[in-house]
Coordinates of C-alpha atoms and ligand atoms in Angstrom, one line a residue:
M1 CA 0.0 0.0 0.0
R2 CA 1.0 3.6 -0.5
A3 CA 1.7 5.2 3.0
A4 CA 3.6 8.0 4.7
W5 CA 5.7 7.1 7.7
Y6 CA 8.6 8.0 9.9
E7 CA 11.3 5.9 11.6
R8 CA 12.9 8.7 13.6
R9 CA 11.8 12.0 15.0
G10 CA 12.6 15.2 13.3
P11 CA 11.3 18.1 11.1
A12 CA 8.6 17.0 8.7
R13 CA 10.7 17.2 5.6
D14 CA 13.5 15.2 7.1
A15 CA 11.4 12.6 9.0
L16 CA 8.4 11.8 6.8
V17 CA 8.8 9.3 3.9
V18 CA 6.1 8.4 1.3
G19 CA 6.4 5.0 -0.3
E20 CA 5.1 1.6 -0.7
M21 CA 4.9 -1.0 2.1
P22 CA 2.9 -4.3 2.6
D23 CA -0.8 -3.8 3.2
V24 CA -1.9 -3.8 6.7
Q25 CA -4.3 -6.6 7.6
P26 CA -7.0 -6.5 10.2
A27 CA -6.4 -8.6 13.4
S28 CA -9.1 -10.3 15.3
G29 CA -11.8 -7.8 16.3
E30 CA -10.4 -5.2 13.8
V31 CA -11.8 -3.7 10.6
R32 CA -9.6 -2.5 7.7
I33 CA -10.5 0.9 6.2
A34 CA -9.7 1.9 2.7
V35 CA -8.8 5.5 3.6
S36 CA -10.1 8.4 1.7
V37 CA -9.1 11.2 4.1
S38 CA -6.5 11.4 6.8
V39 CA -6.7 14.4 9.2
L40 CA -3.9 15.6 11.3
S41 CA -4.0 17.5 14.6
P42 CA -1.3 19.4 16.5
G43 CA -0.8 16.3 18.6
D44 CA 0.2 14.2 15.5
V45 CA 2.7 16.8 14.6
K46 CA 4.1 16.8 18.1
K47 CA 4.5 13.1 18.1
R48 CA 6.4 13.2 14.8
S49 CA 8.7 16.1 16.0
G50 CA 9.5 14.4 19.3
W51 CA 7.8 17.1 21.4
Q52 CA 8.9 16.9 25.2
G53 CA 11.7 14.4 24.2
S54 CA 9.3 11.4 23.8
P55 CA 11.2 8.4 22.3
M56 CA 10.1 6.5 19.1
P57 CA 7.4 4.2 20.5
Y58 CA 7.7 1.9 17.5
P59 CA 10.4 1.3 14.8
R60 CA 8.0 2.8 12.2
V61 CA 5.1 5.0 12.6
I62 CA 2.3 5.9 10.1
P63 CA 1.1 9.1 11.5
H64 CA -2.4 10.5 12.1
S65 CA -5.1 9.0 14.5
D66 CA -8.1 10.3 12.6
G67 CA -9.5 9.6 9.2
A68 CA -12.4 8.4 7.1
G69 CA -13.1 5.8 4.4
T70 CA -14.8 2.5 3.6
I71 CA -14.4 -0.8 5.5
D72 CA -12.9 -3.3 3.0
A73 CA -11.8 -6.2 5.2
L74 CA -12.7 -7.7 8.5
G75 CA -10.8 -9.5 11.2
D76 CA -12.2 -12.6 13.0
G77 CA -15.3 -12.0 15.0
V78 CA -16.4 -8.8 13.4
D79 CA -20.0 -8.5 12.2
P80 CA -20.0 -9.3 8.4
A81 CA -22.5 -6.4 8.0
R82 CA -19.8 -4.0 8.6
L83 CA -18.1 -4.8 5.2
G84 CA -18.6 -1.8 2.8
Q85 CA -19.7 0.6 5.6
R86 CA -18.5 4.2 5.2
V87 CA -16.9 5.2 8.5
W88 CA -14.8 7.7 10.3
C89 CA -12.2 6.5 12.8
Y90 CA -10.3 7.8 15.8
G91 CA -7.4 6.6 17.8
A92 CA -5.7 4.8 14.9
Q93 CA -2.2 6.0 16.0
S94 CA -2.9 6.1 19.7
Y95 CA -0.9 3.4 21.4
R96 CA -0.8 1.8 17.9
P97 CA 2.0 2.2 15.3
F98 CA 0.0 2.6 12.0
G99 CA -2.3 5.5 11.6
T100 CA -4.4 6.8 8.8
A101 CA -1.8 8.4 6.5
A102 CA -1.9 5.4 4.2
E103 CA -4.2 3.7 1.7
F104 CA -5.4 1.2 4.4
V105 CA -5.6 1.4 8.2
A106 CA -6.7 -1.4 10.6
V107 CA -8.5 -0.3 13.8
P108 CA -10.5 -2.1 16.5
S109 CA -14.0 -2.3 15.2
E110 CA -15.4 0.0 17.9
L111 CA -13.1 2.9 16.7
A112 CA -14.7 2.8 13.2
V113 CA -17.9 4.9 13.5
P114 CA -20.6 4.4 10.7
L115 CA -21.6 7.3 8.6
P116 CA -25.1 7.6 7.1
D117 CA -25.5 8.1 3.3
A118 CA -25.6 11.8 2.8
G119 CA -27.1 11.4 -0.7
G120 CA -24.6 11.4 -3.5
N121 CA -20.9 11.3 -4.0
S122 CA -20.0 14.9 -3.2
A123 CA -22.2 15.1 -0.1
N124 CA -20.7 11.8 1.2
R125 CA -17.3 13.2 0.5
E126 CA -18.0 16.4 2.4
L127 CA -19.4 14.2 5.3
A128 CA -16.3 12.1 5.4
E129 CA -14.0 15.0 5.4
Q130 CA -15.9 16.7 8.3
A131 CA -16.2 13.4 10.2
A132 CA -12.4 12.9 9.9
C133 CA -12.0 16.2 11.7
L134 CA -13.9 14.8 14.8
G135 CA -11.4 12.5 16.4
I136 CA -8.8 14.2 18.5
A137 CA -10.3 17.6 18.4
G138 CA -13.9 16.5 18.7
I139 CA -13.5 14.0 21.5
T140 CA -11.3 16.4 23.4
G141 CA -13.8 19.3 22.9
Y142 CA -16.6 17.1 23.9
R143 CA -14.9 16.0 27.1
A144 CA -13.8 19.5 28.0
V145 CA -17.5 20.5 28.1
F146 CA -19.2 17.3 29.3
A147 CA -16.8 15.5 31.6
D148 CA -18.7 16.7 34.6
G149 CA -22.2 16.2 33.3
P150 CA -24.7 17.9 30.9
V151 CA -24.5 21.7 30.5
D152 CA -28.2 22.5 29.7
G153 CA -28.9 25.7 31.6
L154 CA -25.3 26.3 32.5
I155 CA -22.8 28.9 31.3
V156 CA -19.8 27.5 29.4
L157 CA -16.8 29.6 28.5
V158 CA -14.7 28.4 25.6
H159 CA -11.3 29.9 25.1
G160 CA -9.9 29.6 21.5
A161 CA -13.4 29.0 20.4
A162 CA -12.6 29.0 16.7
G163 CA -9.9 26.4 17.1
G164 CA -10.0 22.7 16.2
V165 CA -11.0 21.7 19.8
G166 CA -12.6 25.0 20.7
S167 CA -15.0 25.2 17.8
I168 CA -16.4 21.7 18.6
A169 CA -16.6 22.5 22.3
T170 CA -18.6 25.6 21.3
R171 CA -21.0 23.8 19.1
M172 CA -21.6 20.9 21.4
A173 CA -22.2 23.1 24.5
A174 CA -24.6 25.2 22.6
R175 CA -26.3 22.2 21.2
D176 CA -26.9 20.8 24.7
G177 CA -28.6 24.1 25.8
A178 CA -25.7 25.9 27.5
T179 CA -25.2 29.7 27.3
V180 CA -21.8 29.9 25.5
I181 CA -19.3 32.6 25.9
A182 CA -16.6 32.3 23.2
V183 CA -13.2 34.0 23.4
V184 CA -11.2 34.3 20.3
R185 CA -7.8 35.8 19.4
R186 CA -8.4 37.0 15.8
P187 CA -11.2 39.3 14.6
A188 CA -12.0 36.9 11.7
Q189 CA -12.8 34.2 14.3
R190 CA -15.7 36.1 15.8
Q191 CA -18.2 35.3 13.1
R192 CA -17.2 31.6 13.1
A193 CA -17.8 31.3 16.9
A194 CA -21.2 33.0 16.5
E195 CA -22.2 30.6 13.7
L196 CA -21.3 27.7 15.9
G197 CA -23.8 28.8 18.4
A198 CA -21.9 31.1 20.9
D199 CA -24.2 33.6 22.5
Y200 CA -21.5 36.0 23.3
V201 CA -18.1 36.4 21.6
F202 CA -15.3 38.4 23.2
A203 CA -11.7 39.2 22.1
S204 CA -9.0 37.6 24.1
D205 CA -7.1 41.0 24.3
D206 CA -9.9 43.0 25.6
P207 CA -8.4 44.7 28.6
D208 CA -11.8 44.5 30.3
L209 CA -12.4 40.8 29.5
P210 CA -13.2 39.7 33.2
A211 CA -15.7 42.5 33.6
A212 CA -17.3 41.8 30.2
I213 CA -17.7 38.1 31.1
R214 CA -19.1 39.0 34.5
A215 CA -21.6 41.4 32.9
V216 CA -23.2 38.5 31.0
A217 CA -22.5 35.9 33.7
P218 CA -23.0 37.7 37.1
D219 CA -22.7 34.5 39.1
G220 CA -19.8 33.3 37.1
V221 CA -19.3 30.5 34.5
N222 CA -19.9 26.9 35.3
R223 CA -17.5 25.3 32.9
I224 CA -14.4 26.5 31.1
A225 CA -12.9 24.8 28.1
E226 CA -9.2 25.9 28.4
V227 CA -6.8 26.0 25.5
D228 CA -4.0 27.6 27.5
L229 CA -4.1 27.2 31.3
A230 CA -0.9 29.1 32.0
D231 CA -2.1 32.0 30.0
H232 CA -5.6 32.3 31.4
V233 CA -5.8 30.8 34.8
D234 CA -5.9 34.3 36.4
L235 CA -8.8 35.3 34.1
D236 CA -10.5 32.0 34.7
A237 CA -10.2 32.4 38.6
E238 CA -11.9 35.8 38.1
V239 CA -14.9 34.5 36.3
I240 CA -15.4 30.9 37.6
A241 CA -18.7 30.2 39.4
I242 CA -18.8 28.6 42.8
G243 CA -18.4 24.8 42.1
G244 CA -17.2 25.5 38.5
V245 CA -14.9 23.3 36.5
I246 CA -11.9 24.4 34.4
S247 CA -11.1 21.6 31.8
S248 CA -7.7 22.3 30.3
Y249 CA -6.3 20.5 27.4
Y250 CA -3.1 22.5 26.9
S251 CA -0.7 24.9 28.8
S252 CA 2.1 26.9 27.3
A253 CA 3.9 26.5 30.6
D254 CA 4.6 23.1 32.1
R255 CA 4.3 24.5 35.7
P256 CA 1.7 27.3 35.5
T257 CA 1.4 29.5 38.5
L258 CA -2.1 29.2 40.1
P259 CA -4.1 31.7 42.1
Y260 CA -4.7 29.0 44.7
W261 CA -7.1 30.8 47.1
K262 CA -9.2 32.4 44.4
L263 CA -9.7 29.0 42.8
G264 CA -10.2 27.4 46.2
F265 CA -12.7 29.9 47.6
A266 CA -14.8 29.1 44.5
D267 CA -14.7 25.5 45.3
S268 CA -13.6 25.0 41.8
T269 CA -12.2 21.9 40.1
L270 CA -9.2 21.8 37.7
R271 CA -9.5 19.0 35.3
L272 CA -6.5 18.3 33.0
L273 CA -7.3 16.3 29.9
G274 CA -5.1 13.8 28.0
S275 CA -7.2 12.5 25.1
D276 CA -5.0 9.4 24.4
D277 CA -6.0 8.2 27.9
F278 CA -9.7 9.0 28.1
P279 CA -11.6 5.8 29.0
A280 CA -12.7 3.8 26.0
E281 CA -16.4 4.3 26.8
V282 CA -15.9 8.1 27.1
K283 CA -14.4 8.1 23.7
S284 CA -17.1 6.0 22.2
H285 CA -19.9 8.1 23.7
A286 CA -18.3 11.3 22.5
A287 CA -18.0 9.8 19.0
Q288 CA -21.7 8.9 18.9
Q289 CA -22.7 12.4 20.0
L290 CA -20.3 14.2 17.6
T291 CA -21.6 12.1 14.7
A292 CA -25.1 12.9 15.6
A293 CA -24.3 16.6 15.8
L294 CA -22.4 16.4 12.4
V295 CA -25.3 14.7 10.6
E296 CA -27.7 17.4 12.1
G297 CA -25.7 19.9 10.1
R298 CA -24.3 22.7 12.3
L299 CA -21.1 21.0 13.4
R300 CA -18.7 22.0 10.8
S301 CA -14.9 22.4 11.1
A302 CA -13.1 25.0 8.9
I303 CA -11.1 23.0 6.4
V304 CA -8.5 25.4 4.9
E305 CA -6.3 23.1 3.0
R306 CA -6.4 19.8 1.3
V307 CA -3.0 18.3 0.7
P308 CA -2.3 15.1 -1.3
L309 CA -0.6 12.2 0.6
A310 CA 2.6 12.7 -1.4
E311 CA 2.9 16.2 0.1
I312 CA 2.3 15.2 3.7
A313 CA 5.3 17.1 4.9
R314 CA 3.7 20.3 3.7
A315 CA 0.5 19.4 5.7
H316 CA 2.6 19.0 8.8
E317 CA 4.3 22.4 8.3
L318 CA 1.0 24.1 7.8
V319 CA -0.3 22.8 11.2
E320 CA 3.1 23.8 12.8
S321 CA 2.7 27.3 11.3
G322 CA -0.5 27.8 13.3
V323 CA -2.9 27.9 10.2
D324 CA -6.4 29.1 11.2
G325 CA -8.4 25.9 10.4
R326 CA -8.0 22.3 9.7
V327 CA -5.6 20.7 7.2
I328 CA -6.7 17.4 5.7
V329 CA -4.6 14.9 3.7
T330 CA -6.3 13.5 0.7
V331 CA -5.5 9.8 0.3
S332 CA -8.0 8.9 -2.4
E333 CA -10.9 10.8 -4.2
D334 CA -13.5 8.2 -3.1
A335 CA -16.5 9.4 -1.1
Ligands
LIG1 N1 -4.5 17.4 26.1 C1 -5.0 16.8 24.9 O1 -5.5 15.6 25.0 C2 -5.1 17.6 23.7 C3 -6.1 17.2 22.8 C4 -6.2 18.0 21.6 C5 -5.4 19.2 21.5 N2 -4.4 19.4 22.4 C6 -3.5 20.5 22.3 O2 -4.3 21.7 22.4 C7 -3.8 22.8 21.6 C8 -4.9 23.3 20.7 O3 -5.4 22.3 19.8 P1 -6.3 22.6 18.6 O4 -6.4 21.4 17.8 O5 -7.6 23.3 19.1 O6 -5.4 23.8 17.9 P2 -5.9 24.8 16.8 O7 -6.8 24.3 15.9 O8 -4.6 25.6 16.4 O9 -6.7 25.9 17.7 C9 -6.2 26.5 18.8 C10 -7.0 27.8 19.0 O10 -6.8 28.4 20.3 C11 -6.3 29.7 20.1 N3 -5.3 30.0 21.1 C12 -4.1 29.2 21.3 N4 -3.5 29.7 22.3 C13 -4.2 30.7 22.8 C14 -4.0 31.6 23.9 N5 -2.9 31.5 24.7 N6 -4.9 32.5 24.1 C15 -6.0 32.6 23.3 N7 -6.2 31.8 22.2 C16 -5.3 30.8 22.0 C17 -5.7 29.8 18.6 O11 -5.8 31.1 18.2 P3 -5.0 31.5 16.8 O12 -5.8 31.0 15.8 O13 -4.9 33.0 17.0 O14 -3.6 30.8 17.0 C18 -6.7 28.8 17.9 O15 -7.9 29.5 17.6 C19 -2.6 22.2 20.8 O16 -1.4 22.4 21.5 C20 -2.9 20.6 20.9 O17 -1.8 19.8 20.7 C21 -4.3 18.6 23.5

């Protein structure tokens, strides 16, 4: 099969190789997907570059955990009805060597989520591309909002609300009936956050941001989906409601300084997320909810670039450059 891989850490152009290797085969309980779309997240890029000095976990890694395509082979014990299903998948390169940047990927059957027929090739293709954006970003965004229960009637603050994770957190919180306060860094992201269902959109550099948030949430915000704990923890402590939860999935500092008593007197909870290690049932539940929201029609990731598999290094560089939207790798033109 045609695939991209790396056998050592390093810059994208040095480490990534595109070539031929033996087809992967599904093991017992697995399905094999003929991949049409492979989607990368910042985490895939960090794994390749050796972020935080992590060693190579396998002699060869095919990158990317997320993707979409059609099930074309089954391992022992898998329901024969799955053959030919169009699916999206998550976790393909999470504690596993071979991800979705290849013509074929094999994953445990439960990681391949069926997609409905959207009615025609181009609609199915669009759905597949969008679904492939749901894995790392979607499951993390979902958990950031819902790890502590439903949010109907609550106030949810989403930092980086137009980002990969933040946009999905925004949409899913609004869908569940929360009042959503979105904070974005670039002016162009304001409209996007509003389209996703945010009730209020503020600029992250607004010098009066705590007061602006308190004006619309006088008793504070109940949940915070946090894209940079180190950067925002003082603000979060200003606006968190009594009993509120800050769910953080990234911090620009490894040892952020916390306003301990402000957070403590709010009886608040700090939840630190690591998506590779969410319990399997949490990922599966999130995947079902995300698929439902996608099919309903308003959960849409901003895809800014489609890159052929042969140019995968460029896709990694785009993500590293901080491009404003999702980059997807086209493996085949199939729906
Ligand atoms: N812990 C986990 O399991 C987990 C899971 C998923 C992602 N992550 C990590 O979380 C980070 C974001 O992932 P992503 O996929 O959402 O990335 P993304 O698509 O690049 O989106 C990040 C968004 O947050 C904004 N942002 C970043 N830092 C900010 C700050 N200090 N203040 C205000 N806004 C800020 C960005 O604004 P600009 O557009 O202006 O840059 C962008 O809109 C990455 O480092 C990723 O590796 C961790």
